[in-house]
């Protein structure tokens, strides 16, 4: 029997099948991905010899390949602009499949596509004047913003449902006051806008602390 003229499998095809399964079922299995692709599970190991861990890395690469890390590292651009872009672009890529976030944060980051994203972040923090000892703590804070907002992208609209029964509703007067007109499809992005502003201010404080210490040392 002649060999097919095109390859049935590739790392990209496997990653997309796993992502599709995650979107539908909030997880993936190797037998499940193989069934979606119409191949034997053993066939996946030709392209992902590391099994599940490698497929997660392929999913990361699929999600984040479109982020222009060179532009984020471009020191000719103001660091505040680059930091805001880093948060928004990383969040947008992660929000393509909100259910994938627990899988991604539950495994070590060792694929180059994601490592480049964090290398770009550290270059932004360095250009902002943040001391090296604060780079990883600030990265953890920014991770929480990005991944939390990405998960929020998959939340139902509206998110909060206050009971209509008057006796029960009376227990939540502030929610009843705040929710009308505010708990719509724009809520996640409005929250992200506030988070970006807060993140830039926090990085500025850390950089300012460095300047203050330098001035005290000079005196």
Short mmCIF file of C-alpha atoms in Angstrom, two decimals, residues 16 61 83 86 101 105 146 167 191:
data_model
loop_
_atom_site.label_atom_id
_atom_site.label_comp_id
_atom_site.label_asym_id
_atom_site.label_seq_id
_atom_site.Cartn_x
_atom_site.Cartn_y
_atom_site.Cartn_z
CA UNK A 16 -4.44 21.50 18.26
CA UNK A 61 4.01 26.55 21.83
CA UNK A 83 4.91 45.88 30.06
CA UNK A 86 3.33 41.87 27.59
CA UNK A 101 -4.56 27.34 32.27
CA UNK A 105 0.59 26.25 35.39
CA UNK A 146 -2.35 37.08 33.27
CA UNK A 167 -35.74 37.36 51.67
CA UNK A 191 -10.78 44.24 35.13
#
